[in-house]
CSV table of C-alpha atoms and ligand atoms in Angstrom, one decimal:
chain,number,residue,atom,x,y,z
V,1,UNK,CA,-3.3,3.7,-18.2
V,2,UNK,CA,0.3,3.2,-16.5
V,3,UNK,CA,0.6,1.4,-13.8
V,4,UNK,CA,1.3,4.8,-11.5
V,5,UNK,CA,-1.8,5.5,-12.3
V,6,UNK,CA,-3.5,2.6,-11.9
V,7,UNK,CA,-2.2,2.6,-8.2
V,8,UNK,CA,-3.5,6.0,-8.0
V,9,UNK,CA,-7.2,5.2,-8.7
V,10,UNK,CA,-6.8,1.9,-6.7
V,11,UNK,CA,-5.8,3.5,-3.6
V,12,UNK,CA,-9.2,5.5,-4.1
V,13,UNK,CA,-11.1,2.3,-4.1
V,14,UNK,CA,-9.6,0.1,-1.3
V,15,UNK,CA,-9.4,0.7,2.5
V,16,UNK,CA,-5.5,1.5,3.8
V,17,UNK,CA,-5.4,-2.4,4.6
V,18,UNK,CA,-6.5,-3.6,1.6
V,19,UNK,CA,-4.3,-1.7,-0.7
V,20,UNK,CA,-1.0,-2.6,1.4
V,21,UNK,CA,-2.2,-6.4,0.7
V,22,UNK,CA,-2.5,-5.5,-2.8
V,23,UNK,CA,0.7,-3.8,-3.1
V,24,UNK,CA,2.1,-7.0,-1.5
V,25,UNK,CA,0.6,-9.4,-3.7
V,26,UNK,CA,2.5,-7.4,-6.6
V,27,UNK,CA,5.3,-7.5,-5.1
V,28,UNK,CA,5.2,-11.6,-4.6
V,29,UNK,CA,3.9,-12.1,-8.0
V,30,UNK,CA,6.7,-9.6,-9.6
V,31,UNK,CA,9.0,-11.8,-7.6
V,32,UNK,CA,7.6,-15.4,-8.7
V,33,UNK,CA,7.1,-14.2,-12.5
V,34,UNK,CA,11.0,-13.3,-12.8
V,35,UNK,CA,11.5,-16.9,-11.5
V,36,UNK,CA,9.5,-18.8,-13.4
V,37,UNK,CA,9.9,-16.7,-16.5
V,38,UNK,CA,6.4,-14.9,-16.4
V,39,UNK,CA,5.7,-11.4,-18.1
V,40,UNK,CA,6.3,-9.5,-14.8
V,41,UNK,CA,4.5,-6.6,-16.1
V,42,UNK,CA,1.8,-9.1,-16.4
V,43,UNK,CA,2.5,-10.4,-13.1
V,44,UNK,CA,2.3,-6.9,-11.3
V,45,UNK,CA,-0.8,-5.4,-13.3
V,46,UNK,CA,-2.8,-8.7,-11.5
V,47,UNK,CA,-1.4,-8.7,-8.9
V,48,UNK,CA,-1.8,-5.4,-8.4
V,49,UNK,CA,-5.5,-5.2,-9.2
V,50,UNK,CA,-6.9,-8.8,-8.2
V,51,UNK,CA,-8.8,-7.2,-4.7
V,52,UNK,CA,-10.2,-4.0,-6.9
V,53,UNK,CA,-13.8,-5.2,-5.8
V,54,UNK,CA,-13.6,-6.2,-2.6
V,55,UNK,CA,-14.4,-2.9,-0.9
V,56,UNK,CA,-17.7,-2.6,-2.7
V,57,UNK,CA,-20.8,-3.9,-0.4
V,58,UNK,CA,-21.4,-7.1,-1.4
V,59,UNK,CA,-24.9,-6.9,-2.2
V,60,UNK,CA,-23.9,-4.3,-4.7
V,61,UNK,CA,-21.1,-6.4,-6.2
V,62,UNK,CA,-24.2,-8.9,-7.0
V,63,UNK,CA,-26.2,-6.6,-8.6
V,64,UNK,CA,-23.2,-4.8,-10.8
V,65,UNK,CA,-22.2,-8.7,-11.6
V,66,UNK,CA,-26.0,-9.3,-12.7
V,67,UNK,CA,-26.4,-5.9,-14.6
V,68,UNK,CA,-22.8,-6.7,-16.2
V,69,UNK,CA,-24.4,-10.4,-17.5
V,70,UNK,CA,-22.1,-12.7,-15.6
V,71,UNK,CA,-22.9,-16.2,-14.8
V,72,UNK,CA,-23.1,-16.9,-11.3
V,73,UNK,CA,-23.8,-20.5,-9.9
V,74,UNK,CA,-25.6,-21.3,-7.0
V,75,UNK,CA,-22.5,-21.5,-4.6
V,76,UNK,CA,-21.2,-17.7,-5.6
V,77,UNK,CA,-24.8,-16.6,-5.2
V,78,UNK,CA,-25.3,-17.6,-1.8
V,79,UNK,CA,-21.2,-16.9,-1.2
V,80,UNK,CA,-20.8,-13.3,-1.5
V,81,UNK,CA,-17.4,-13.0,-1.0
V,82,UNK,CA,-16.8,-14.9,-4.1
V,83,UNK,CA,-17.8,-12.6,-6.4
V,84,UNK,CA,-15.2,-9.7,-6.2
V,85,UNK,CA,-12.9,-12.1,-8.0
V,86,UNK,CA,-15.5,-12.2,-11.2
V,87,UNK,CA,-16.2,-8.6,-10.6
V,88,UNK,CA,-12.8,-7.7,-10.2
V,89,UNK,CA,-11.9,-9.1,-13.8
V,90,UNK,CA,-14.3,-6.9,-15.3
V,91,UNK,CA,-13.5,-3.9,-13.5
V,92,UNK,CA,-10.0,-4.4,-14.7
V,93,UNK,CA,-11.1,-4.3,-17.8
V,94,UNK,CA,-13.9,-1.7,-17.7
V,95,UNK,CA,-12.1,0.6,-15.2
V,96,UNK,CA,-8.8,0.3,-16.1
V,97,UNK,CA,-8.6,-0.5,-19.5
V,98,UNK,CA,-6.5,-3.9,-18.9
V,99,UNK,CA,-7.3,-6.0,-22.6
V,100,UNK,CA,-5.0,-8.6,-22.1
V,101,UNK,CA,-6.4,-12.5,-21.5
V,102,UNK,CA,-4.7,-13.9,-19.2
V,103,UNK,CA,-4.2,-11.0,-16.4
V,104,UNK,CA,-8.4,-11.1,-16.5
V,105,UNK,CA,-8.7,-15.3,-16.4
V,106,UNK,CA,-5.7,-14.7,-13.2
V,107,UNK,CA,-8.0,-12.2,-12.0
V,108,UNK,CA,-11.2,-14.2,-12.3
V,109,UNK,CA,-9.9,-17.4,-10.7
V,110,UNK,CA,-7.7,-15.9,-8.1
V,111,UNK,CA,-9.8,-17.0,-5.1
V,112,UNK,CA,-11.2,-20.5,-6.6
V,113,UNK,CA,-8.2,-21.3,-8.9
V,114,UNK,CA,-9.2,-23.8,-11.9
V,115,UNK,CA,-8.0,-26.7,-13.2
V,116,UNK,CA,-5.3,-26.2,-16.3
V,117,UNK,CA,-4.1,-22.4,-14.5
V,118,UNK,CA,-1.7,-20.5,-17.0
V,119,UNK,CA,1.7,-19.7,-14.9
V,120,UNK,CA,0.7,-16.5,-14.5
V,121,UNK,CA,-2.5,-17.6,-12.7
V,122,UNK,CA,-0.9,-19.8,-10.6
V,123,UNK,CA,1.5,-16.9,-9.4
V,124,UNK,CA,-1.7,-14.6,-9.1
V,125,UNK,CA,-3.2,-17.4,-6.6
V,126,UNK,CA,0.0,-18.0,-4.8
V,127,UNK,CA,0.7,-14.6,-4.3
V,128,UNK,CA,-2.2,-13.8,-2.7
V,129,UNK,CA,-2.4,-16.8,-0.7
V,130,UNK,CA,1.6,-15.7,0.6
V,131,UNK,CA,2.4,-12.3,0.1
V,132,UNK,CA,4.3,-10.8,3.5
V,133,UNK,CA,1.9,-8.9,4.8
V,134,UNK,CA,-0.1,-12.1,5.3
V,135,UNK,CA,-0.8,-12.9,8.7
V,136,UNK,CA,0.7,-16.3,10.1
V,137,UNK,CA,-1.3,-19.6,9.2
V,138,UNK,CA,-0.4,-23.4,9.0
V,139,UNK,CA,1.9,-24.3,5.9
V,140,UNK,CA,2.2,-20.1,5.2
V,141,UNK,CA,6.3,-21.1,5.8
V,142,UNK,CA,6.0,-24.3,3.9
V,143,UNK,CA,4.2,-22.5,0.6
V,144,UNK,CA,6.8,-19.5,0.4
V,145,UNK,CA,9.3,-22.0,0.2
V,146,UNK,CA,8.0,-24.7,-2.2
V,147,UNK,CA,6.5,-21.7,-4.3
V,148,UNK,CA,10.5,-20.7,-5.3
V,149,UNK,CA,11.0,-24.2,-5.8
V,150,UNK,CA,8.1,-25.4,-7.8
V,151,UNK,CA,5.2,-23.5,-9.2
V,152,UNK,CA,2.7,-26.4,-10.0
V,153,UNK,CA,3.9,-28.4,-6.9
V,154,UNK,CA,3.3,-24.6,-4.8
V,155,UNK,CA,-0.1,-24.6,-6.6
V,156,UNK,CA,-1.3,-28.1,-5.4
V,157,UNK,CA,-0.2,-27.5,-2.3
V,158,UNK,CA,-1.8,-24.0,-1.9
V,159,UNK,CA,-5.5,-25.8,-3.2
V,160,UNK,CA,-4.7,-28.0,-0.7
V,161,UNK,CA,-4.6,-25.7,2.2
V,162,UNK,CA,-7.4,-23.4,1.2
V,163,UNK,CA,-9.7,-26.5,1.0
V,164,UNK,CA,-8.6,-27.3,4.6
V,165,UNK,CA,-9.0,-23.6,5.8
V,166,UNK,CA,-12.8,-24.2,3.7
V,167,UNK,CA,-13.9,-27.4,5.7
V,168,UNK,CA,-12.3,-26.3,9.0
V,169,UNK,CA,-14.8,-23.2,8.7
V,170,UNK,CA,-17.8,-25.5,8.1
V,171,UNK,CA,-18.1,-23.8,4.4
V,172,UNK,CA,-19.0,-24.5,1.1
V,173,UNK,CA,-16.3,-25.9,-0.8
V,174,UNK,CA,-16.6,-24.6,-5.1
V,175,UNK,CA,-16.7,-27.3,-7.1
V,176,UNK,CA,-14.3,-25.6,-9.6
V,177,UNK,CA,-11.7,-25.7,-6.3
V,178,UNK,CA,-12.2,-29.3,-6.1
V,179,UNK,CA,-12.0,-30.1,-9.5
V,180,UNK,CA,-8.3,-27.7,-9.6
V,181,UNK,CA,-7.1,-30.0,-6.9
V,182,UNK,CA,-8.0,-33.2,-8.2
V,183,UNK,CA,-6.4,-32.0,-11.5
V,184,UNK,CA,-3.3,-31.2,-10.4
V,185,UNK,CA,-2.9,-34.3,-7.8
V,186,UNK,CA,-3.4,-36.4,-10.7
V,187,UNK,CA,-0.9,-34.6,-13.2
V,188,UNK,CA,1.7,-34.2,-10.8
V,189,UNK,CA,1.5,-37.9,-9.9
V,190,UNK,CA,1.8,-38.4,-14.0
V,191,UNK,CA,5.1,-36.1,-14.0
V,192,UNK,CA,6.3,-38.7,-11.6
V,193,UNK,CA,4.9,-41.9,-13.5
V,194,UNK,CA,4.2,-41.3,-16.6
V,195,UNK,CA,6.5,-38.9,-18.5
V,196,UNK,CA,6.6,-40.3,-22.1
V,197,UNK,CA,4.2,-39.0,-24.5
V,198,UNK,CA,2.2,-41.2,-25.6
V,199,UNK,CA,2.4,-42.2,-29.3
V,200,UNK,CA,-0.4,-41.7,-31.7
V,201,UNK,CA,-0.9,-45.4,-32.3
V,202,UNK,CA,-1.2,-45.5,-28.2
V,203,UNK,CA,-3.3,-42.3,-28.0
V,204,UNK,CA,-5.6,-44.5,-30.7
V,205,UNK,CA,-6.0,-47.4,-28.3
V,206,UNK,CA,-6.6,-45.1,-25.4
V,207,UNK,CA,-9.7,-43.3,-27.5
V,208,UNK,CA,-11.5,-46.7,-28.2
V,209,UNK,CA,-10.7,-48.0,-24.7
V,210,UNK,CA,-12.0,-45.3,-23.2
V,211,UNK,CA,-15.1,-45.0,-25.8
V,212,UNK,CA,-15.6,-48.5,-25.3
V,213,UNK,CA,-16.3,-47.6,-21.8
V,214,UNK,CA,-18.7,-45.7,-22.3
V,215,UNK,CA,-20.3,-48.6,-24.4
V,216,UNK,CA,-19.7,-47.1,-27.5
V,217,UNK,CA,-21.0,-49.0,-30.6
V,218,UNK,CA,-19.1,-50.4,-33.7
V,219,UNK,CA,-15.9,-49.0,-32.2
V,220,UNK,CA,-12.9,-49.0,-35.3
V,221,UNK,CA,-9.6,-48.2,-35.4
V,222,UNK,CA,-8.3,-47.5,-38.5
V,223,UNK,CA,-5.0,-47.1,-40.0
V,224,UNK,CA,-4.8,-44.3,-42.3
V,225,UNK,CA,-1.4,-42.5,-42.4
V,226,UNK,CA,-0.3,-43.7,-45.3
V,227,UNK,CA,-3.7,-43.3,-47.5
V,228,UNK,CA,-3.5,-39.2,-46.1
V,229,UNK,CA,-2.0,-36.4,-44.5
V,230,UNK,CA,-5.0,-35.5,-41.9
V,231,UNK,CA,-4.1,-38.0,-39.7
V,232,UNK,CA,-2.2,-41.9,-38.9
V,233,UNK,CA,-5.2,-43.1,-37.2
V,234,UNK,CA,-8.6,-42.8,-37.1
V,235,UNK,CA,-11.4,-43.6,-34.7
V,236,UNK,CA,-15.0,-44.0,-35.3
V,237,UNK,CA,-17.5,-45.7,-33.5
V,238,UNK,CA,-21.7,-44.9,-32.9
V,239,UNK,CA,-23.5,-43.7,-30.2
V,240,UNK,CA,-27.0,-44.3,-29.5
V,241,UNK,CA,-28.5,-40.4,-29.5
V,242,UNK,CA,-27.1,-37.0,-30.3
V,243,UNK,CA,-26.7,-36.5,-26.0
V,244,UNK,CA,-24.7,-40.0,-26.2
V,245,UNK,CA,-22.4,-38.7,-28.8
V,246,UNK,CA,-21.7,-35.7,-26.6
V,247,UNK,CA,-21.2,-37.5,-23.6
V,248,UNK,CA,-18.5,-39.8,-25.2
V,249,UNK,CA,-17.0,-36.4,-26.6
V,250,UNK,CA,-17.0,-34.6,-23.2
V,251,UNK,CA,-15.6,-37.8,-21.8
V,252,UNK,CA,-13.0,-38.6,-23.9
V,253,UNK,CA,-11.6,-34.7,-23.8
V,254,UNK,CA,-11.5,-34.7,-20.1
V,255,UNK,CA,-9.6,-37.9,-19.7
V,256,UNK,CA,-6.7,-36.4,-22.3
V,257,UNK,CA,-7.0,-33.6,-20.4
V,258,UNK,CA,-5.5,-35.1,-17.1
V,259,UNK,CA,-2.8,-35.8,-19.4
V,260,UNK,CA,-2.3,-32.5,-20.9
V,261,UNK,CA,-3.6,-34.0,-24.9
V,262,UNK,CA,-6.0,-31.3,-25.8
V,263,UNK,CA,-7.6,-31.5,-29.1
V,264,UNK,CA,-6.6,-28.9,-31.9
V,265,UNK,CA,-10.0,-28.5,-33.1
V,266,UNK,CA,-12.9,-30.3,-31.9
V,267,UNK,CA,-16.3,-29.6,-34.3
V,268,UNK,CA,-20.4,-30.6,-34.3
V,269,UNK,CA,-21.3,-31.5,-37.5
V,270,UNK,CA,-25.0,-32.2,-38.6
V,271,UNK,CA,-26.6,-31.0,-35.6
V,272,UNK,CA,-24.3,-32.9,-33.0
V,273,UNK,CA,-25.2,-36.1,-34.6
V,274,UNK,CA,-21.4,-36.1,-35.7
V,275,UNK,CA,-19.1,-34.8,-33.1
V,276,UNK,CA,-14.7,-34.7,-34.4
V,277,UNK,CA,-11.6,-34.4,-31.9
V,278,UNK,CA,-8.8,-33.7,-33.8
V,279,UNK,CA,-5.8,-34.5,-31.9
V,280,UNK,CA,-3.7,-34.1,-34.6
V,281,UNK,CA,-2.3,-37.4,-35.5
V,282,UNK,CA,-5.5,-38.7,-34.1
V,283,UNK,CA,-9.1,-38.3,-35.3
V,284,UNK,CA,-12.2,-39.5,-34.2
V,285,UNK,CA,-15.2,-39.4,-34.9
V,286,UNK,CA,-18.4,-39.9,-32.9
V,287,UNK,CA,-21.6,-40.5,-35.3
V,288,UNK,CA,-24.8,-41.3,-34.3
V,289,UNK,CA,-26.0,-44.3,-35.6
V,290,UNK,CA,-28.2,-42.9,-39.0
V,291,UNK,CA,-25.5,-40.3,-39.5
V,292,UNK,CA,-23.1,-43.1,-39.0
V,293,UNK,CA,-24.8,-45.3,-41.9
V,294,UNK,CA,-25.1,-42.3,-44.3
V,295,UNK,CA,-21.4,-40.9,-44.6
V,296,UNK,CA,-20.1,-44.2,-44.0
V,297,UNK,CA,-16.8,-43.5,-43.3
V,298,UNK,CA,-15.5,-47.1,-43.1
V,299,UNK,CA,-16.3,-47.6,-46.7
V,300,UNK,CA,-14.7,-44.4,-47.9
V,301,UNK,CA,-11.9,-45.3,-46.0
V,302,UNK,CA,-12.1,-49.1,-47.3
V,303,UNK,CA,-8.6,-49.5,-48.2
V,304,UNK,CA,-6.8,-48.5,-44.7
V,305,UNK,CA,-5.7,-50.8,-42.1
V,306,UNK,CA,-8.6,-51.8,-39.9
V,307,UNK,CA,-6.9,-52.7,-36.3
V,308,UNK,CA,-7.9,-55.6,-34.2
V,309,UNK,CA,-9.0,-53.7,-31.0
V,310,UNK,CA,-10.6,-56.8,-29.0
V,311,UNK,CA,-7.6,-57.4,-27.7
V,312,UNK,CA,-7.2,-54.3,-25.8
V,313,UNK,CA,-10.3,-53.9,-25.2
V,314,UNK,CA,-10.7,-57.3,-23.2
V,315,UNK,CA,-7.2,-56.3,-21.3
V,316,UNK,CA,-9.3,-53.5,-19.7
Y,1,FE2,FE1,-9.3,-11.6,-3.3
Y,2,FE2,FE1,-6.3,-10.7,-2.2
């Protein structure tokens, strides 16, 4: 479908005001992709569409978002207006053939926004939060101007507004809102701070701190880069069940997360009784503790360098 037509069929589904917005959001969201180097086409197929499910009565959206098999938590359920952003994502999809990823996820998060948004989310949320036909609100001014300067910085800002419009109107804030905020307080306070990479011996001693934490057992570190090419360093250490072995994993990938180290594989061997993160020049390994004893991995990798890790361990 081009996008004349798309408008076409769109101005069928939405009111007069409605569409205006939407033509306004794809206007904004043209606008931000050609500065931040964004697929505009991308930018103006979401921003375009993102509303198509609003006019539909609410208790109807619910039902077309059961019959359609989506997951809906408790807060969307008793939150109509939620759902035309879910809805909306498959309507794109189902009524106007769009395939691509990452105008759907825009879509689909437009009005809750996530943590970890692509660009062209971010620009999808923005845009909708700021396009001109918006009527006036507190911080409207200062979000058109920090969006041209900043995407991430406009985004955290933006979160931080809609959570204030939320509590001033005694409603229910979404979890996944929260969550987007705290993300991106804490990893625009590490663009500040922290800016190095960390180094894979470094991203080592953060896994078996951070295990350790979660009072891990038999925690090694083990030296392995020059014995292979999988990896320089390994980590292994026990848990006490298969739900303790997922907890660490869980744990551990949401703490790298906040600083944008995401695993290039991460696999459940034996039933979850063995759970690998690859982070490339990292690997560890969470066994539980017979699985642990059977492959024995310390043995098989006898003749690499075990590293003393009380020490940083105790600095904690
Ligand atoms: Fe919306
Ligand atoms: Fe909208």
């Amino acid at each position: 479908m081009t996008v004349e037509q798309m408008k076409e069929k769109l101005s069928t589904m939405l009111t007069d005001h409605r569409y205006t917005h939407s033509m306004g959001v794809m206007e904004t969201a043209v606008k931000l992709a050609h500065l931040y180097g964004v697929d505009p086409e991308k930018a103006q197929i979401a921003g375009l569409l993102h509303d198509c499910a609003k006019q539909i009565e609410k208790p109807v959206q619910l039902a077309m978002c059961d019959e359609l098999g989506l997951e809906l938590d408790d807060i969307k359920r008793e939150n109509l207006a939620l759902l035309h952003a879910e809805l909306g994502a498959e309507l794109a999809k189902i009524e106007f053939g769009v395939t691509d990823e990452d105008i759907i996820r825009a879509i689909r998060n437009h009005t809750l926004g996530r943590k970890n948004m692509s660009d062209l989310e971010k620009i999808l949320y923005l845009s909708d939060m700021m396009e001109p036909n918006r009527r006036e609100y507190e911080g409207l001014a200062g979000l058109r101007e920090l969006s041209e300067k900043n995407l991430t910085e406009a985004t955290l800002y933006g979160l931080e507004l809609t959570i204030a419009h939320i509590e001033r109107k005694g409603q229910v804030l979404h979890t996944q809102t929260m969550e987007a905020e705290r993300f991106y307080r804490n990893l625009l306070h590490k663009e500040v701070y922290h800016m190095e990479p960390l180094s894979p011996f470094e991203k080592a001693k953060k896994a078996t701190v951070l295990l350790d934490s979660k009072k891990a057992e038999q925690v090694s570190l083990l030296k392995v880069g020059e014995l292979t090419i999988l990896a320089d360093y390994f980590v292994i250490c026990t848990g006490n069940s298969s739900t303790q072995v997922k907890a660490m994993a869980d744990f551990l990938e949401e703490e790298f997360e906040k600083i944008e180290i995401s695993p290039i594989s991460r696999e459940g061997k034996q039933g979850g009784s063995w759970i690998l993160l690859d982070y490339g020049d990292v690997i560890i390994h969470i066994f539980d503790r017979p699985t642990r004893e059977f492959y024995s991995l310390d043995k098989l990798w006898d003749d690499a360098e075990e590293i003393d890790i009380s020490e940083f361990i105790k600095e904690q």
